[in-house]
Amino acid sequence: MFKYNNITIEIIKGDITKLECDAIVNAANKTLLGGGGVDGAIHRAGGSKILEECRKLGGCQTGEAKITTAGRLKAKYVVHTVGPVYKKNEDRSELLYNAYYNSMKLADEYNAKSIAFPAISTGVYGYPKSEASDIAVKSVKDYTKINKNIEKVTFVLFSEDDYRLYCTKLENYMK
Ligand code: ADP
């Protein structure tokens, strides 16, 4: 556990669909109509209610966020955000930063005290994991400046390697 201003940052290894927290974040695509990876896992575990709500949202731009309830999941809300597809010759870090930031902002507006993130854009969208984790942590740190309700941010890493990477990064940041 790490504490930065008013937010506690927790890192866990596991499946985000199992988390008990106010909001879990989905690394969705622009249609918000489901996909593979963590998106598929959330829709499968949460049931058709989430997709029904998503259909009414009219998609989501990269870096933006939308919210639905969480169906059968233990979380109260699913915040659907769209990270950028990685491009070697184009700096898309701001879009990834915004995906984290806008997800927190939206969850905060819904009075969420806890929010859990997967490693957005680091699967099919190909973002290098180390770079992506730096951006994720920076976004959370910056968000603490305007934060109202969020007490805890959990980074949920699916693989042991990703989990170790985040642990190392956070330890270095907090030095
Ligand atoms: P993107 O399209 O944004 O790259 P992916 O779903 O392909 O999204 O991958 C994002 C990250 O989520 C990857 O690091 C992947 O290992 C991880 N992931 C996949 N399933 C889960 C899950 N159930 N819980 C947490 N993380 C997951």
Tab-separated table of C-alpha atoms and ligand atoms in Angstrom:
chain	number	residue	atom	x	y	z
A	1	MET	CA	0.000	0.000	0.000
A	2	PHE	CA	1.229	3.456	-0.863
A	3	LYS	CA	-0.251	6.731	0.203
A	4	TYR	CA	-0.123	9.767	-2.030
A	5	ASN	CA	-1.844	12.887	-0.677
A	6	ASN	CA	-5.455	11.834	-0.108
A	7	ILE	CA	-5.345	8.555	-2.055
A	8	THR	CA	-4.093	5.123	-1.033
A	9	ILE	CA	-2.682	3.161	-3.943
A	10	GLU	CA	-2.893	-0.612	-3.801
A	11	ILE	CA	-1.441	-3.116	-6.249
A	12	ILE	CA	-2.855	-6.587	-6.550
A	13	LYS	CA	-2.457	-9.517	-8.873
A	14	GLY	CA	-5.718	-11.027	-10.046
A	15	ASP	CA	-8.926	-10.788	-11.991
A	16	ILE	CA	-10.586	-7.368	-11.873
A	17	THR	CA	-14.072	-8.857	-12.255
A	18	LYS	CA	-13.746	-10.352	-8.769
A	19	LEU	CA	-13.043	-7.078	-6.990
A	20	GLU	CA	-15.296	-5.681	-4.356
A	21	CYS	CA	-15.047	-1.935	-4.787
A	22	ASP	CA	-17.222	0.962	-5.848
A	23	ALA	CA	-16.007	1.207	-9.437
A	24	ILE	CA	-14.011	-1.048	-11.701
A	25	VAL	CA	-12.606	0.327	-14.914
A	26	ASN	CA	-13.047	-1.441	-18.209
A	27	ALA	CA	-10.431	-1.052	-20.953
A	28	ALA	CA	-13.137	-0.888	-23.612
A	29	ASN	CA	-13.107	-0.003	-27.289
A	30	LYS	CA	-14.831	2.996	-28.871
A	31	THR	CA	-18.065	1.138	-29.621
A	32	LEU	CA	-18.551	0.126	-25.960
A	33	LEU	CA	-20.229	-2.975	-27.330
A	34	GLY	CA	-17.787	-5.476	-25.889
A	35	GLY	CA	-14.549	-7.011	-27.052
A	36	GLY	CA	-11.793	-9.337	-25.932
A	37	GLY	CA	-9.400	-9.205	-22.996
A	38	VAL	CA	-10.577	-7.499	-19.862
A	39	ASP	CA	-13.595	-6.055	-21.712
A	40	GLY	CA	-14.860	-9.546	-22.586
A	41	ALA	CA	-14.199	-10.763	-19.050
A	42	ILE	CA	-16.210	-7.894	-17.503
A	43	HIS	CA	-19.196	-8.402	-19.795
A	44	ARG	CA	-19.144	-12.175	-19.281
A	45	ALA	CA	-18.951	-11.931	-15.515
A	46	GLY	CA	-21.332	-8.963	-15.193
A	47	GLY	CA	-24.044	-10.256	-17.516
A	48	SER	CA	-26.165	-8.629	-20.229
A	49	LYS	CA	-27.301	-5.676	-18.080
A	50	ILE	CA	-23.990	-3.912	-18.674
A	51	LEU	CA	-24.222	-4.282	-22.442
A	52	GLU	CA	-27.823	-3.049	-22.408
A	53	GLU	CA	-26.697	0.130	-20.691
A	54	CYS	CA	-23.665	0.481	-22.940
A	55	ARG	CA	-25.862	0.410	-26.049
A	56	LYS	CA	-27.490	3.636	-24.877
A	57	LEU	CA	-24.215	5.492	-24.405
A	58	GLY	CA	-23.366	6.046	-28.060
A	59	GLY	CA	-19.766	4.885	-27.829
A	60	CYS	CA	-16.798	6.609	-26.251
A	61	GLN	CA	-13.861	8.553	-27.633
A	62	THR	CA	-10.278	7.620	-26.827
A	63	GLY	CA	-9.263	9.106	-23.496
A	64	GLU	CA	-12.867	9.656	-22.412
A	65	ALA	CA	-14.951	7.638	-19.943
A	66	LYS	CA	-18.582	6.553	-19.550
A	67	ILE	CA	-20.303	4.803	-16.662
A	68	THR	CA	-22.814	1.981	-16.193
A	69	THR	CA	-23.978	-0.109	-13.283
A	70	ALA	CA	-22.139	-3.379	-12.823
A	71	GLY	CA	-24.758	-6.107	-13.312
A	72	ARG	CA	-23.837	-9.222	-11.372
A	73	LEU	CA	-20.408	-7.957	-10.370
A	74	LYS	CA	-19.633	-7.042	-6.798
A	75	ALA	CA	-18.645	-3.543	-7.838
A	76	LYS	CA	-21.311	-0.820	-7.967
A	77	TYR	CA	-20.222	0.710	-11.252
A	78	VAL	CA	-18.228	-0.078	-14.332
A	79	VAL	CA	-16.398	2.903	-15.779
A	80	HIS	CA	-15.751	2.235	-19.452
A	81	THR	CA	-12.762	4.035	-20.851
A	82	VAL	CA	-10.897	3.750	-24.115
A	83	GLY	CA	-7.129	3.792	-24.096
A	84	PRO	CA	-5.099	4.582	-27.204
A	85	VAL	CA	-3.773	1.968	-29.605
A	86	TYR	CA	0.010	2.234	-29.292
A	87	LYS	CA	1.835	3.807	-32.222
A	88	LYS	CA	5.610	3.813	-32.309
A	89	ASN	CA	5.968	7.092	-34.159
A	90	GLU	CA	3.276	9.050	-32.422
A	91	ASP	CA	3.102	10.150	-28.801
A	92	ARG	CA	-0.232	8.989	-27.464
A	93	SER	CA	0.668	9.220	-23.795
A	94	GLU	CA	-1.760	12.065	-23.169
A	95	LEU	CA	-4.659	9.921	-24.318
A	96	LEU	CA	-3.663	7.160	-21.928
A	97	TYR	CA	-3.199	9.690	-19.142
A	98	ASN	CA	-6.667	11.075	-19.888
A	99	ALA	CA	-8.223	7.604	-19.840
A	100	TYR	CA	-7.054	7.175	-16.238
A	101	TYR	CA	-7.811	10.740	-15.216
A	102	ASN	CA	-11.295	10.913	-16.716
A	103	SER	CA	-12.183	7.512	-15.232
A	104	MET	CA	-11.323	8.794	-11.750
A	105	LYS	CA	-13.184	12.036	-12.368
A	106	LEU	CA	-16.343	10.226	-13.428
A	107	ALA	CA	-16.207	7.705	-10.575
A	108	ASP	CA	-15.611	10.582	-8.162
A	109	GLU	CA	-18.725	12.353	-9.505
A	110	TYR	CA	-20.658	9.194	-8.629
A	111	ASN	CA	-19.242	9.339	-5.104
A	112	ALA	CA	-17.061	6.277	-5.522
A	113	LYS	CA	-14.602	5.837	-2.682
A	114	SER	CA	-12.678	3.056	-4.357
A	115	ILE	CA	-11.758	2.423	-7.978
A	116	ALA	CA	-9.825	-0.410	-9.617
A	117	PHE	CA	-7.917	-0.228	-12.894
A	118	PRO	CA	-6.588	-2.880	-15.248
A	119	ALA	CA	-3.430	-2.025	-17.203
A	120	ILE	CA	-5.269	-0.054	-19.893
A	121	SER	CA	-3.952	-0.343	-23.478
A	122	THR	CA	-1.248	-2.879	-22.573
A	123	GLY	CA	-2.996	-5.919	-24.068
A	124	VAL	CA	-4.308	-5.926	-27.628
A	125	TYR	CA	-3.629	-2.166	-27.914
A	126	GLY	CA	0.088	-2.852	-27.522
A	127	TYR	CA	1.237	-0.065	-25.188
A	128	PRO	CA	4.642	-0.862	-23.617
A	129	LYS	CA	3.954	-1.878	-20.028
A	130	SER	CA	6.633	0.150	-18.316
A	131	GLU	CA	5.666	3.371	-20.082
A	132	ALA	CA	1.995	2.688	-19.459
A	133	SER	CA	2.544	2.157	-15.736
A	134	ASP	CA	4.430	5.469	-15.447
A	135	ILE	CA	1.514	7.250	-17.079
A	136	ALA	CA	-1.034	5.486	-14.857
A	137	VAL	CA	0.754	6.480	-11.659
A	138	LYS	CA	1.268	10.066	-12.819
A	139	SER	CA	-2.395	10.398	-13.611
A	140	VAL	CA	-3.418	9.162	-10.147
A	141	LYS	CA	-0.934	11.487	-8.460
A	142	ASP	CA	-2.220	14.466	-10.428
A	143	TYR	CA	-5.801	13.522	-9.739
A	144	THR	CA	-5.245	13.802	-5.988
A	145	LYS	CA	-5.205	17.590	-6.501
A	146	ILE	CA	-8.889	17.722	-7.425
A	147	ASN	CA	-10.050	14.551	-5.704
A	148	LYS	CA	-13.211	14.703	-3.621
A	149	ASN	CA	-14.360	11.192	-2.757
A	150	ILE	CA	-11.805	8.637	-3.865
A	151	GLU	CA	-9.889	7.058	-0.991
A	152	LYS	CA	-8.351	4.086	-2.716
A	153	VAL	CA	-7.070	3.275	-6.201
A	154	THR	CA	-6.260	-0.359	-6.923
A	155	PHE	CA	-4.152	-1.427	-9.879
A	156	VAL	CA	-5.164	-4.963	-10.759
A	157	LEU	CA	-2.494	-6.790	-12.720
A	158	PHE	CA	-3.283	-9.978	-14.502
A	159	SER	CA	0.222	-11.425	-14.731
A	160	GLU	CA	2.988	-11.910	-12.209
A	161	ASP	CA	5.383	-9.865	-14.378
A	162	ASP	CA	3.023	-6.918	-14.553
A	163	TYR	CA	2.415	-7.136	-10.837
A	164	ARG	CA	6.158	-7.016	-10.110
A	165	LEU	CA	6.626	-4.115	-12.507
A	166	TYR	CA	4.006	-2.039	-10.704
A	167	CYS	CA	5.446	-2.894	-7.289
A	168	THR	CA	8.885	-1.733	-8.376
A	169	LYS	CA	7.549	1.430	-9.984
A	170	LEU	CA	5.520	2.426	-6.955
A	171	GLU	CA	8.404	1.775	-4.572
A	172	ASN	CA	10.616	4.035	-6.676
A	173	TYR	CA	8.025	6.751	-6.960
A	174	MET	CA	7.454	6.881	-3.247
A	175	LYS	CA	11.131	7.188	-2.344
B	1	ADP	P1	-6.467	-3.063	-24.356
B	1	ADP	O1	-7.302	-3.320	-25.584
B	1	ADP	O2	-6.779	-1.724	-23.719
B	1	ADP	O3	-5.011	-3.280	-24.589
B	1	ADP	P2	-6.795	-5.675	-23.053
B	1	ADP	O4	-8.035	-6.171	-22.409
B	1	ADP	O5	-6.345	-6.371	-24.293
B	1	ADP	O6	-7.031	-4.104	-23.284
B	1	ADP	O7	-5.609	-5.702	-22.008
B	1	ADP	C1	-5.437	-4.777	-20.970
B	1	ADP	C2	-4.783	-5.471	-19.794
B	1	ADP	O8	-5.766	-6.154	-19.037
B	1	ADP	C3	-3.718	-6.496	-20.146
B	1	ADP	O9	-2.588	-6.260	-19.343
B	1	ADP	C4	-4.376	-7.824	-19.779
B	1	ADP	O10	-3.415	-8.770	-19.338
B	1	ADP	C5	-5.271	-7.401	-18.641
B	1	ADP	N1	-6.425	-8.288	-18.346
B	1	ADP	C6	-7.083	-9.168	-19.133
B	1	ADP	N2	-8.094	-9.744	-18.462
B	1	ADP	C7	-8.087	-9.208	-17.205
B	1	ADP	C8	-8.866	-9.399	-16.019
B	1	ADP	N3	-9.892	-10.252	-15.977
B	1	ADP	N4	-8.542	-8.672	-14.914
B	1	ADP	C9	-7.517	-7.800	-14.921
B	1	ADP	N5	-6.749	-7.574	-16.007
B	1	ADP	C10	-7.027	-8.272	-17.128
